[in-house]
Coordinates of C-alpha atoms in Angstrom, one line a residue:
X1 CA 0.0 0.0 0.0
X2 CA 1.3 3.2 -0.9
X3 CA 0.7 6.9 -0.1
X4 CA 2.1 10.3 0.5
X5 CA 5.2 10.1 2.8
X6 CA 4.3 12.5 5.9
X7 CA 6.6 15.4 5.3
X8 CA 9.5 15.5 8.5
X9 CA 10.2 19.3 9.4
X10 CA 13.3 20.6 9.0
X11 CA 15.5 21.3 12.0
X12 CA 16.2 24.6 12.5
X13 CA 19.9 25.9 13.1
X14 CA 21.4 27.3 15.8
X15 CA 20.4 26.8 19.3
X16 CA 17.0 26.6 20.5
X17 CA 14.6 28.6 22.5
X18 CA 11.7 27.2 24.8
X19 CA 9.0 29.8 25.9
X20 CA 10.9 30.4 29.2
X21 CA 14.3 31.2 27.5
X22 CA 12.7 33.8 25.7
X23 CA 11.1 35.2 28.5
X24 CA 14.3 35.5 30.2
X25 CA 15.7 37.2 26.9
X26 CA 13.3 40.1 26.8
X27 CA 13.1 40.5 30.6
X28 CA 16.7 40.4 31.4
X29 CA 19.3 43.0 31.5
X30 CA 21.3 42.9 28.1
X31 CA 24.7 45.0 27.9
X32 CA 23.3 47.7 26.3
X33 CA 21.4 48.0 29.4
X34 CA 24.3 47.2 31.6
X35 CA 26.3 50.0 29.8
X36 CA 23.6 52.4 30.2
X37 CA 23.9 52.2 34.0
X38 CA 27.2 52.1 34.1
X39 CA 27.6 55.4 32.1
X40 CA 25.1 56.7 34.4
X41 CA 26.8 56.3 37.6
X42 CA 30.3 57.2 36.1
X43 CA 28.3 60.4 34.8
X44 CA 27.1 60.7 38.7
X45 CA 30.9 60.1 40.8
X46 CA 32.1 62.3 38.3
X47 CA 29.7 65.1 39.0
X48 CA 30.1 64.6 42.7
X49 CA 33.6 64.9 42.4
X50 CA 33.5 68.3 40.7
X51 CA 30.7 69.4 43.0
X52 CA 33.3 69.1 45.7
X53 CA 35.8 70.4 44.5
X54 CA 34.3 74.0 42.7
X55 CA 33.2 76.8 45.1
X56 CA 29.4 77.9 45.0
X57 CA 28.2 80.5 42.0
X58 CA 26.5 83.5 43.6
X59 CA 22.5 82.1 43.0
X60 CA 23.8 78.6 44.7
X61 CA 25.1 80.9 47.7
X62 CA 21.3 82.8 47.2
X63 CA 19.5 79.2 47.0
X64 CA 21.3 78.0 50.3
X65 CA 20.2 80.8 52.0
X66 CA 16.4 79.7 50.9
X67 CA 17.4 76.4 52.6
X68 CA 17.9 78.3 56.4
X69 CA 14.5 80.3 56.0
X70 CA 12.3 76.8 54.3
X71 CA 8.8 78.0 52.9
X72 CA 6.6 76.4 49.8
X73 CA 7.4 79.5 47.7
X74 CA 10.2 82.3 46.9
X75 CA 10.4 85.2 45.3
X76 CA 12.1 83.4 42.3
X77 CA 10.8 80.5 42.4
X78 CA 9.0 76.9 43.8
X79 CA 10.6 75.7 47.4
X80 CA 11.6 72.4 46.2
X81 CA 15.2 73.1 45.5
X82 CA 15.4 74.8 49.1
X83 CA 14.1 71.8 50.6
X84 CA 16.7 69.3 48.7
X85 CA 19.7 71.9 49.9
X86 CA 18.4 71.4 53.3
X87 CA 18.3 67.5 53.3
X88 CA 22.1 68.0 51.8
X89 CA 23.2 70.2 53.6
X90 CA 21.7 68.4 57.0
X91 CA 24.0 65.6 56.5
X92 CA 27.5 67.2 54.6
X93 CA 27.4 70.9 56.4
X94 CA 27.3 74.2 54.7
X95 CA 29.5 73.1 52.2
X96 CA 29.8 72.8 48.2
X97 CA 28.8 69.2 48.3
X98 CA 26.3 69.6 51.1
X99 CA 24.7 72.3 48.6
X100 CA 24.9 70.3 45.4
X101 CA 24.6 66.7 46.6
X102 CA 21.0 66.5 45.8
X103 CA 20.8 68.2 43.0
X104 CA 23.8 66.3 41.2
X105 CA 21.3 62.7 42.6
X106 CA 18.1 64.6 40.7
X107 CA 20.5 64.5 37.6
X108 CA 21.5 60.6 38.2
X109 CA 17.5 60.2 38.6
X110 CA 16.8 62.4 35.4
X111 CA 19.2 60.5 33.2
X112 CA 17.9 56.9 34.4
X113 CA 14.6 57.7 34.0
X114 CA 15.2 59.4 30.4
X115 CA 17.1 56.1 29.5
X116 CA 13.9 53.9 30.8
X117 CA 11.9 56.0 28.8
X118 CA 14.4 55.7 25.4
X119 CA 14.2 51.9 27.0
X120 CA 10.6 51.6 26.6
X121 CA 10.5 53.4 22.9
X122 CA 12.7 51.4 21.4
X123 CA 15.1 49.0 23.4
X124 CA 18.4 48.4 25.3
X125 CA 20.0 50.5 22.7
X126 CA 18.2 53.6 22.6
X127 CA 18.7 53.5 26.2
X128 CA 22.6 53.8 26.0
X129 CA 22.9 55.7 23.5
X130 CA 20.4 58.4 25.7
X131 CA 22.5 57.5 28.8
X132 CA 25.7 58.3 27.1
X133 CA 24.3 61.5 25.3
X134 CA 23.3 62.8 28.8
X135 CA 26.7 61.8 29.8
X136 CA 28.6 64.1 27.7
X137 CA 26.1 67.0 26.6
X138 CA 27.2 70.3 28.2
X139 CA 23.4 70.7 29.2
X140 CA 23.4 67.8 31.4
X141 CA 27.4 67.4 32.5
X142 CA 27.9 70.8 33.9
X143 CA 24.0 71.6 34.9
X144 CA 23.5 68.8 36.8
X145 CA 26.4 69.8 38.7
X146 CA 24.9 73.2 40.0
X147 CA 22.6 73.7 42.9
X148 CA 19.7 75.7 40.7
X149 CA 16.0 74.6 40.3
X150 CA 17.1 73.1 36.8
X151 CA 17.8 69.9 38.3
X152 CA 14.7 68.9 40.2
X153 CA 12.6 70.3 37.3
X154 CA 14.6 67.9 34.2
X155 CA 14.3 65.2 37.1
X156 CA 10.4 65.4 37.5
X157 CA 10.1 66.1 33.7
X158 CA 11.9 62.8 32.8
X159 CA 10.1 60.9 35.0
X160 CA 6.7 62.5 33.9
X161 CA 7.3 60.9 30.1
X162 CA 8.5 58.0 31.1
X163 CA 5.0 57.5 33.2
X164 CA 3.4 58.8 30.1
X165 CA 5.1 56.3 27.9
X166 CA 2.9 53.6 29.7
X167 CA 0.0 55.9 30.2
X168 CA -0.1 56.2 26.2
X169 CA 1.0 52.7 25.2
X170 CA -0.8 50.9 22.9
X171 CA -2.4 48.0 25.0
X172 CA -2.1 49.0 28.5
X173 CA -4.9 47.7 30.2
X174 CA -7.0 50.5 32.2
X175 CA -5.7 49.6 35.6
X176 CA -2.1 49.9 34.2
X177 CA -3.4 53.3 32.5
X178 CA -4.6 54.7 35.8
X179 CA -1.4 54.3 37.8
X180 CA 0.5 55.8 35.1
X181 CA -1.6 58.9 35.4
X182 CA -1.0 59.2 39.2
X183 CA 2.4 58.9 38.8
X184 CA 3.0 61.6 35.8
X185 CA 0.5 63.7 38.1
X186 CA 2.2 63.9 41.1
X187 CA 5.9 64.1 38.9
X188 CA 4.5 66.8 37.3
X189 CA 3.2 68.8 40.7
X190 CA 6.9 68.4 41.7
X191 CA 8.1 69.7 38.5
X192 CA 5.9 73.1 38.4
X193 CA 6.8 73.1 42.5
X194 CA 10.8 73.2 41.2
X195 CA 10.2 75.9 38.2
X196 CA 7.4 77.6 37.2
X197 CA 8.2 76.9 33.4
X198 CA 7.2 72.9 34.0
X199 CA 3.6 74.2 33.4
X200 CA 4.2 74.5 29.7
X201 CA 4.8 70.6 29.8
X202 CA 1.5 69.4 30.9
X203 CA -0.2 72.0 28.0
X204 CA 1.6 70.4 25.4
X205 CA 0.8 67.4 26.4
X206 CA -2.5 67.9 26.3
X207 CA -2.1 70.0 23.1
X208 CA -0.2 66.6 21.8
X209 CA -3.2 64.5 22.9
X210 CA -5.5 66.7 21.1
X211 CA -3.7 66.2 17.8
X212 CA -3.4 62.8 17.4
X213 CA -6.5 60.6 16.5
X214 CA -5.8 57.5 18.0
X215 CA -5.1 59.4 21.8
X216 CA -8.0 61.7 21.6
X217 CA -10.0 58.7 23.4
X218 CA -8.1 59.1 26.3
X219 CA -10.2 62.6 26.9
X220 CA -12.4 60.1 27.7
X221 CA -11.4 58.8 30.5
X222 CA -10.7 59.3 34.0
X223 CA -6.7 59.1 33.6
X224 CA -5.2 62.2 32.3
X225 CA -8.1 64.1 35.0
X226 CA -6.8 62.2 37.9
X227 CA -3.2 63.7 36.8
X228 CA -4.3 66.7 36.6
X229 CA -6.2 66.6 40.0
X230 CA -3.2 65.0 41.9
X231 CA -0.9 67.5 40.4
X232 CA -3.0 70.4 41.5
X233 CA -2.9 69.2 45.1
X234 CA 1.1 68.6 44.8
X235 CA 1.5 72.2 43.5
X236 CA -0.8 73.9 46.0
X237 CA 1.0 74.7 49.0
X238 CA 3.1 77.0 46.1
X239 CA 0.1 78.4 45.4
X240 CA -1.2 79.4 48.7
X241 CA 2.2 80.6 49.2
X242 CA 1.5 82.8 46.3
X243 CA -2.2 83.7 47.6
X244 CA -1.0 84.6 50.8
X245 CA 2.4 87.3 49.0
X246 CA 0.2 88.9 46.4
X247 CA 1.5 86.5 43.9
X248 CA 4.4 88.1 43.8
X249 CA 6.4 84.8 42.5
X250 CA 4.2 84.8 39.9
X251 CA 4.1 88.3 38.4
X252 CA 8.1 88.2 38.9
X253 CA 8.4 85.6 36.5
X254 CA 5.8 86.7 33.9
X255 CA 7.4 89.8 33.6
X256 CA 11.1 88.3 33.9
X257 CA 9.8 86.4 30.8
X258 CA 7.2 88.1 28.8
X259 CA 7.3 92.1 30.6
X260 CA 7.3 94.7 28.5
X261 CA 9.4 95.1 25.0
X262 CA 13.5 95.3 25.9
X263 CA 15.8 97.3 24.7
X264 CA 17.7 96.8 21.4
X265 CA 17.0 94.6 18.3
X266 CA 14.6 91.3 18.7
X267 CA 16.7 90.0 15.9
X268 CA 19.6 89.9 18.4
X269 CA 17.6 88.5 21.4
X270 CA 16.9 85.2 19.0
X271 CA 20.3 85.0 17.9
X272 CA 21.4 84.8 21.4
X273 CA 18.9 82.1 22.4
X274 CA 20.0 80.3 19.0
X275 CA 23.7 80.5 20.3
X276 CA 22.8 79.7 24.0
X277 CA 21.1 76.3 22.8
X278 CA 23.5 75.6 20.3
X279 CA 26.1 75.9 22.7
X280 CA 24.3 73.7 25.3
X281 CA 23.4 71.1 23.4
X282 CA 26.4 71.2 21.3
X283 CA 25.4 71.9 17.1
X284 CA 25.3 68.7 16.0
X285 CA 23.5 66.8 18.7
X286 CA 21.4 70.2 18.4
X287 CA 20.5 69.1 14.6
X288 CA 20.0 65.5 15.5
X289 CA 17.2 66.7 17.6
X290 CA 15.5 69.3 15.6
X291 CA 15.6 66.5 13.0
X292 CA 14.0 64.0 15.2
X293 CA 11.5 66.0 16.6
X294 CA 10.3 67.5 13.3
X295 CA 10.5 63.8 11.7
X296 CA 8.3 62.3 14.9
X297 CA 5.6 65.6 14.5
X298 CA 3.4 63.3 12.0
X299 CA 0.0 63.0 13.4
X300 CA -0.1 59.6 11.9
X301 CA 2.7 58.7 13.7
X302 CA 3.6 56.3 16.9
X303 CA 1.9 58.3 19.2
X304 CA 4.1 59.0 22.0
X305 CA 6.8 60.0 19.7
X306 CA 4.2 62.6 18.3
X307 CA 3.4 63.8 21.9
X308 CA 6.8 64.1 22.8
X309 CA 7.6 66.2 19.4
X310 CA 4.8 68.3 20.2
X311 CA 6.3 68.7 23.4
X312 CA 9.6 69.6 22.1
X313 CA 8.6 72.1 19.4
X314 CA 5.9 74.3 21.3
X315 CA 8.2 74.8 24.2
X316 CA 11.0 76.0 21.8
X317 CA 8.4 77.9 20.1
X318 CA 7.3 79.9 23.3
X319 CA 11.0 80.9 24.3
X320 CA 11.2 81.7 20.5
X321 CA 8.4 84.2 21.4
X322 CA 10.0 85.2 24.6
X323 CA 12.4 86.6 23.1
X324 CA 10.6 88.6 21.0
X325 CA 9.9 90.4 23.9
X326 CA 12.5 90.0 27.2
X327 CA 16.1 88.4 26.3
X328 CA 15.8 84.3 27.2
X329 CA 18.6 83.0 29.6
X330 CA 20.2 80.0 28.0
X331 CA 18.8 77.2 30.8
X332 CA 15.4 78.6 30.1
X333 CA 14.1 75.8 27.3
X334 CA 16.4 72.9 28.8
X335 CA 12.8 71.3 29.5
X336 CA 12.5 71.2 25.4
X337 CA 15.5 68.8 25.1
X338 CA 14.4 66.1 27.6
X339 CA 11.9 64.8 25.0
X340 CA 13.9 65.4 21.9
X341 CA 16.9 63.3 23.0
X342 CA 14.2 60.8 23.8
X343 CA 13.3 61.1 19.9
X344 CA 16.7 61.4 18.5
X345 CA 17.5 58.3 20.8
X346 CA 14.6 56.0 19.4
X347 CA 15.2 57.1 16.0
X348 CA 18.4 56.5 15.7
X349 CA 20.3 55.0 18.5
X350 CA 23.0 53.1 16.6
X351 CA 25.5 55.8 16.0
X352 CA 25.8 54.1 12.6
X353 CA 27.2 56.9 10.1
X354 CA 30.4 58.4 11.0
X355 CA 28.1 62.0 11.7
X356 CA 26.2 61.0 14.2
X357 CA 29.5 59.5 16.5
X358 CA 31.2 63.2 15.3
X359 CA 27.7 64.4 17.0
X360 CA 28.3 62.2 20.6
X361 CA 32.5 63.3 20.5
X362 CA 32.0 66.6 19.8
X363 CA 29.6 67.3 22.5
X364 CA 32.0 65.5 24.9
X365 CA 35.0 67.6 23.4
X366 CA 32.9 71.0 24.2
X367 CA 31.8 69.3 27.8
X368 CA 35.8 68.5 28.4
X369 CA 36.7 72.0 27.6
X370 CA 34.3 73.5 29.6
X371 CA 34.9 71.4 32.8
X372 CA 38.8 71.7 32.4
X373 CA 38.5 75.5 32.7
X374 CA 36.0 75.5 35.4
X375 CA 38.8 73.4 37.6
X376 CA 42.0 74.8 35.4
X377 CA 40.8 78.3 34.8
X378 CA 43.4 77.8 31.6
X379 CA 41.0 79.9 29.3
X380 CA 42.3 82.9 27.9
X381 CA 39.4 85.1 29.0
X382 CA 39.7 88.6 30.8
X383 CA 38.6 87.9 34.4
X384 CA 35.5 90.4 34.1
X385 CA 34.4 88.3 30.8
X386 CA 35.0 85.0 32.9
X387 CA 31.5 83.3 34.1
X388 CA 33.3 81.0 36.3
X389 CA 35.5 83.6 38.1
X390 CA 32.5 85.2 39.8
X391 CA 32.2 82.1 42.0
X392 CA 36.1 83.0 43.0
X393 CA 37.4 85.2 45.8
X394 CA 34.9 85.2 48.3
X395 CA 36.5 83.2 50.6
X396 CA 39.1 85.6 50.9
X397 CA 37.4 88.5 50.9
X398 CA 34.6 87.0 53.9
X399 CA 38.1 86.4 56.0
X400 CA 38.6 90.3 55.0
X401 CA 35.3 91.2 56.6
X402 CA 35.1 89.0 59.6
X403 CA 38.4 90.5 60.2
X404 CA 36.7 94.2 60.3
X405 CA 33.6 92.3 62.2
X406 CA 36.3 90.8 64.8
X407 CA 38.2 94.2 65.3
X408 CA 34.4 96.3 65.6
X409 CA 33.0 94.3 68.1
X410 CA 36.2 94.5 70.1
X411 CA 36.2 98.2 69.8
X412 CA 32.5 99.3 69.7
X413 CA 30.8 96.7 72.2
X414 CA 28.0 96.9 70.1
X415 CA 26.3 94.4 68.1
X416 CA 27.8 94.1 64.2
X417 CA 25.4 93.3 61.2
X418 CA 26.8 92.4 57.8
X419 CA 24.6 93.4 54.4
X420 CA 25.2 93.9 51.1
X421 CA 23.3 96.0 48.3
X422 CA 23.1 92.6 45.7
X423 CA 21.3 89.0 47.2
X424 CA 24.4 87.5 45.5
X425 CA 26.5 89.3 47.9
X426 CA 24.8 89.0 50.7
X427 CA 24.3 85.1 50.3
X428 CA 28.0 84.7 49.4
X429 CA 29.5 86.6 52.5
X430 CA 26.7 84.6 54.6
X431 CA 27.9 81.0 53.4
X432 CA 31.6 81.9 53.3
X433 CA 32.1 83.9 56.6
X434 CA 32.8 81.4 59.5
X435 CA 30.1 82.1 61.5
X436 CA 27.4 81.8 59.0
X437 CA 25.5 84.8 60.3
X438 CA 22.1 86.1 59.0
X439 CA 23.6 88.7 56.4
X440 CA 21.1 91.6 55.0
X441 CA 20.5 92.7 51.1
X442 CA 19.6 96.4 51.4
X443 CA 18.7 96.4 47.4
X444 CA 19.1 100.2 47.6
X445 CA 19.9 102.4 44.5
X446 CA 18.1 100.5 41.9
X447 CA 18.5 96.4 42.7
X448 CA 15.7 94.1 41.6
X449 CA 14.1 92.9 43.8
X450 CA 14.1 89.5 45.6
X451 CA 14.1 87.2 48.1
X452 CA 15.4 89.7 50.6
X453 CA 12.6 92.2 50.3
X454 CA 10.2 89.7 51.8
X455 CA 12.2 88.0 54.5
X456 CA 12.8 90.4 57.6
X457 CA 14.4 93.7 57.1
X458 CA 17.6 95.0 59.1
X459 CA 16.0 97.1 61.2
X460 CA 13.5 94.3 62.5
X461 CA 17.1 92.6 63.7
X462 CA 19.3 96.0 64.4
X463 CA 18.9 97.7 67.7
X464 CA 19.6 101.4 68.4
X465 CA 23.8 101.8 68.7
X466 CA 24.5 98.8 66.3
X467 CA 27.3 99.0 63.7
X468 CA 26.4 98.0 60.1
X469 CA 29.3 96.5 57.7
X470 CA 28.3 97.5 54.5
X471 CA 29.9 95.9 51.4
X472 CA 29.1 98.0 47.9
X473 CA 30.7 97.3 44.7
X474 CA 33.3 99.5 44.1
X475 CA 32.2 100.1 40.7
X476 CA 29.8 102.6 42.5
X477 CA 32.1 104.8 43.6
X478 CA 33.3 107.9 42.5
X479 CA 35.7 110.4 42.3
X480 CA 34.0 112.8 43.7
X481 CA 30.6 111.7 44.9
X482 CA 29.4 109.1 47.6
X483 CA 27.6 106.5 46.1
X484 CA 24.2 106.6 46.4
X485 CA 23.8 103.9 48.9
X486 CA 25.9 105.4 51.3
X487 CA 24.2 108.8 51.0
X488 CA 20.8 107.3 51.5
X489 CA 22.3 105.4 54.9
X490 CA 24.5 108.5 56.3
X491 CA 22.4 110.3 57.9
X492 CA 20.5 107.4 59.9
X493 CA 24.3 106.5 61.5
X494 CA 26.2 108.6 64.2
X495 CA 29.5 108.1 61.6
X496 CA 30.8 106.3 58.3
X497 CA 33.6 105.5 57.4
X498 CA 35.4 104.0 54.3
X499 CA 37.2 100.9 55.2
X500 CA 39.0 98.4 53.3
X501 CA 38.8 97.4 49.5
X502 CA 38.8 93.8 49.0
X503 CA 39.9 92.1 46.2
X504 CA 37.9 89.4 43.6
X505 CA 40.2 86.9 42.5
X506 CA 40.4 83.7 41.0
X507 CA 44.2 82.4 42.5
X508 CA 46.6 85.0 41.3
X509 CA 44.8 85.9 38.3
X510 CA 43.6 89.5 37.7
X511 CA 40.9 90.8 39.8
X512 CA 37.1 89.9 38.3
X513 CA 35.9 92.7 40.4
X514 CA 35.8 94.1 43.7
X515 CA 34.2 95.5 46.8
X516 CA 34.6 98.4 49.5
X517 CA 33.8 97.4 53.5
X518 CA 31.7 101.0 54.6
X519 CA 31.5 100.9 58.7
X520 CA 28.5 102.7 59.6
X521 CA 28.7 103.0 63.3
X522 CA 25.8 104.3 65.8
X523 CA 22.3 103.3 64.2
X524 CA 20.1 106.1 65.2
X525 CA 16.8 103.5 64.4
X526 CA 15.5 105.1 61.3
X527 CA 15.9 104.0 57.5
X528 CA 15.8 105.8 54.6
X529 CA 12.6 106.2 52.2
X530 CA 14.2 107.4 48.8
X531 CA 17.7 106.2 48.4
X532 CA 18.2 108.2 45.1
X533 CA 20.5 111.3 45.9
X534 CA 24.1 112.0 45.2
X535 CA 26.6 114.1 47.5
X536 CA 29.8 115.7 47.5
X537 CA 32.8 113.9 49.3
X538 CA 33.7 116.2 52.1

C-alpha cells in the first residue's frame, strides 16, 4: 500500500529557544542595558567629584540661603530646590557638596529615567545611546552639577514621560493606565513646584493628545483628570504661598519672561537664544534633535513619539516668542531637550554613520573643555568676561570682613550686622564667613528685587547703637561723589567711614571685580525712604 510520505520538518539551526528562554531574553538586563547604568553612575561620581571640588556660584550661595528660611514658595521661584539643599546640607554641612549633593542625585534620577523611557520606545539601545548622550552634553554634564532649580525640574520632567510612555502605550490595560496617570501627576506637581516653566509641559501634552487621533480617546477617560487633579494638590502649598504674598512669584516671573518690549534689536535676542542652545546642546546633537523632533511631529505617527515632538517644538516655540519680547537665559528651554533626546535616541540609536558618532565626541570635546576650565581656569578670558571667576574670591574676601567684624566688636561693644546692596553678595558673605550669620541685602539704589525684600528687614534685627558692615561694589564709587547707597544710609548713623577694599580673584589671576567694606557705626533707628540722591565727598 502506498501513499504520501508524511513530510518531516526541518531542523532549524542554531540553538534553540523554549517559551521560558525567551522570556528571560526580553526581561533580562542585556549589555546595552548594563552599559547604560554604568555610564550613568560614572556620569554621577564624576559630577560629585567636581561638586566638591568647585566653590558655589552666587544664585547657589542665594539658593542656600532659601534652605535656612524653608517655605513652599520664593520670590524666584518653587521651594523644592530649598528643601533638597536642606536635606544636603543636614548631613555634609554648609559646604559645596552639602549644597549640590541632591541636586547632582536629581541628575542621576533624570538621566535613568530618560534612559527607561528611550528603553521603553525602542530598546536596550536607545537606552545607551540616551544615557551616554546625557553623559557628555554640556546641558546635562555641567548643569546637573549646580545647585539651581534646573535639576529637580529635568528630574520630574523625565520621570513625567516615562509614566506617560505607559500611560499612552498601545495595549495597556485601564488599571495599568490609571497608575501611570498618578504617577506623571504627582511628577509633574513636583516639576511646576521646582520651576514655574514645568507648566508648559503638561499643556503640550495635552495640546499633543489633542492632535493625534488615535489618543483623543483618552479625553475620555478618568486618567489624564486624575493627573491633573493629583498635580493640583502637589502644586498647591506654592500656590497658597503665592495667595497669601500677592503672587508676587508669579508676576516676577511673567514679567522676567514676557514684561514689556526690551531694549535693542529682537533679531539679536533670538540670535542669542539660537547660540545659548546651540552651545548647550552642542550643534550637532542640536541638529540630531530638531531633525527628530520634526520627523516624529506626523499625526499619523507612533503616538508618544508625536506627543513628545509636540512637546519639544511648542516649548522651543514659546522661548522663540520670549524673546521677541525680554532676552531668554540660556537654561530657560532645557525642558524642550528632555523629549527630543528621547526622539533622537529612538530614532536613531545606533551611531551608525560616522556623523552622528562626530555628534556624541563633539559634544563630549565641548563638555571637556568647559569642565577643564572651570577646575584649570586655563581659558584665555579677561577675568570680568570670565562666568566661572565670579564664584572666586569670596572666601578671601569673607576672612577680610570677619576680620573688620572681629576688630568692631572688640572696639564698639555693640552688636555688628553684615549686608550687602546685591542678594548674591549677601548670600556669598553669609555662606563663606565662618560664622554663617544672617547677612542683609539692602537692594538700595536701583536692585531688583528678591528674596530679601520679603524675609525680615535690618531694622526688624538691628537695635539702636548697632554698627552696620556694608559691602558696595566699588564700581559705585566715584571720584568725587558718595555713592548713592551710602548717602541714603549717612544720615541714619552717628559716623561712616570707608574701610578696606577687597579684592575678587580667581588664584593670582587679575581681579574679576571688587568690593569696598563701609562701617557705619551708631544706628540712630531710622531707615531711609528714597535712596536716590548724590553728594559731594567732604
Amino acid at each position: 500500500m502506498t501513499g504520501t510520505p508524511t513530510p518531516i520538518p526541518a531542523r532549524p539551526s542554531g540553538p534553540q529557544l523554549t517559551p521560558r528562554s525567551t522570556a528571560a531574553i526580553v526581561a533580562g538586563p542585556s549589555v546595552a542595558w548594563r552599559q547604560a547604568l554604568w555610564l550613568i553612575a560614572a556620569a554621577t561620581l564624576a559630577r560629585l567629584m567636581l561638586g566638591a571640588i568647585v566653590p558655589l556660584f552666587p544664585d547657589e550661595a542665594y539658593y542656600w540661603e532659601w534652605s535656612r528660611h524653608l517655605q513652599p514658595g520664593y520670590f524666584d521661584h518653587p521651594g523644592v530646590l530649598a528643601y533638597a539643599i536642606a536635606l544636603g546640607t543636614a548631613v555634609f554641612g554648609d559646604t559645596n557638596i552639602g549644597v549640590r549633593v541632591l541636586p547632582i542625585l536629581f541628575g542621576a534620577v533624570a538621566s535613568l529615567a530618560v534612559a527607561a523611557t528611550a528603553r521603553r520606545l525602542a530598546g536596550d539601545i536607545a537606552a545607551r545611546f540616551a544615557a551616554l548622550v546625557l553623559a557628555v552634553m554640556p546641558l546635562s554634564a555641567a548643569g546637573f552639577v549646580l545647585a539651581t532649580p534646573d535639576a529637580p525640574l529635568l528630574a520630574f520632567e523625565a520621570l513625567t514621560l516615562l509614566a506617560l510612555t505607559q500611560a499612552l502605550a498601545p495595549g495597556a490595560n485601564a488599571r495599568e493606565q490609571r497608575r501611570a496617570w498618578l504617577a506623571a501627576g504627582v511628577a509633574i506637581g513636583l516639576a511646576m513646584a521646582s520651576k514655574y516653566t514645568a507648566v508648559l509641559i503638561p499643556a503640550t501634552v495635552a495640546f499633543g493628545i489633542a492632535l493625534h487621533p488615535e489618543l483623543r480617546k483618552h479625553f475620555g477617560k478618568p486618567g489624564p483628570y486624575l493627573a491633573v487633579a493629583t498635580a493640583s494638590m502637589v502644586l498647591l502649598p506654592v500656590l497658597l504661598w503665592n495667595a497669601q504674598h500677592d503672587w508676587i512669584s508669579f508676576r516676577f516671573q511673567l514679567a522676567h519672561g514676557l514684561g514689556s518690549t526690551a531694549r535693542g534689536a529682537w533679531w539679536q535676542r533670538e540670535l542669542d537664544l539660537l547660540g545659548g542652545q546651540i552651545g548647550l546642546v552642542s550643534p550637532l546633537l542640536f541638529g540630531a534633535f530638531l531633525r527628530a523632533s520634526w520627523r516624529a511631529a506626523n499625526p499619523h505617527g507612533e503616538p508618544r513619539r508625536f506627543v513628545f515632538a509636540v512637546v519639544t517644538l511648542s516649548c522651543l516655540g514659546f522661548f522663540i516668542y520670549s524673546a521677541t519680547r525680554r532676552p531668554v537665559e540660556a537654561n530657560w528651554p532645557a525642558i524642550a531637550w528632555v523629549s527630543a533626546l528621547l526622539l533622537a535616541a529612538a530614532s536613531r540609536p545606533m551611531l551608525r554613520t560616522r556623523w552622528e558618532r562626530a555628534a556624541v565626541w563633539v559634544a563630549g570635546v565641548l563638555t571637556l573643555l568647559a569642565l577643564s576650565h572651570v577646575v584649570a581656569g586655563w581659558w584665555p578670558l579677561p577675568p570680568t568676561r570670565d562666568p566661572v571667576a565670579r564664584a572666586h574670591g569670596w572666601r578671601r574676601a569673607s576672612t577680610e570682613v570677619a576680620a573688620v567684624m572681629a576688630a568692631e566688636s572688640a572696639t564698639a561693644g555693640a552688636p555688628v550686622l553684615v549686608a550687602a546692596n546685591r542678594y548674591q553678595d549677601a548670600a556669598l558673605l553669609a555662606f563663606h564667613l565662618p560664622s554663617k550669620p544672617r547677612t542683609f541685602s539692602l537692594n538700595l539704589a536701583a536692585s531688583r528685587g528678591n528674596q530679601y525684600d520679603l524675609w525680615p528687614a535690618l531694622t526688624a534685627a538691628a537695635s539702636p547703637g548697632a554698627t552696620l558692615l556694608y559691602v558696595l561694589d566699588v564700581r559705585a564709587e566715584r571720584v568725587d561723589r558718595l555713592p548713592d547707597a551710602i548717602v541714603a544710609l549717612q544720615d541714619h548713623f552717628a559716623s561712616v567711614e570707608r574701610g578696606p577694599r577687597i579684592a575678587l580673584q580667581r588664584g593670582n589671576a587679575e581681579e574679576h571685580g571688587a568690593r569696598r567694606v563701609w562701617i557705619f557705626r551708631g544706628w540712630r533707628g531710622s531707615w531711609p525712604l528714597n535712596p536716590t540722591s548724590d553728594q559731594t565727598l567732604p
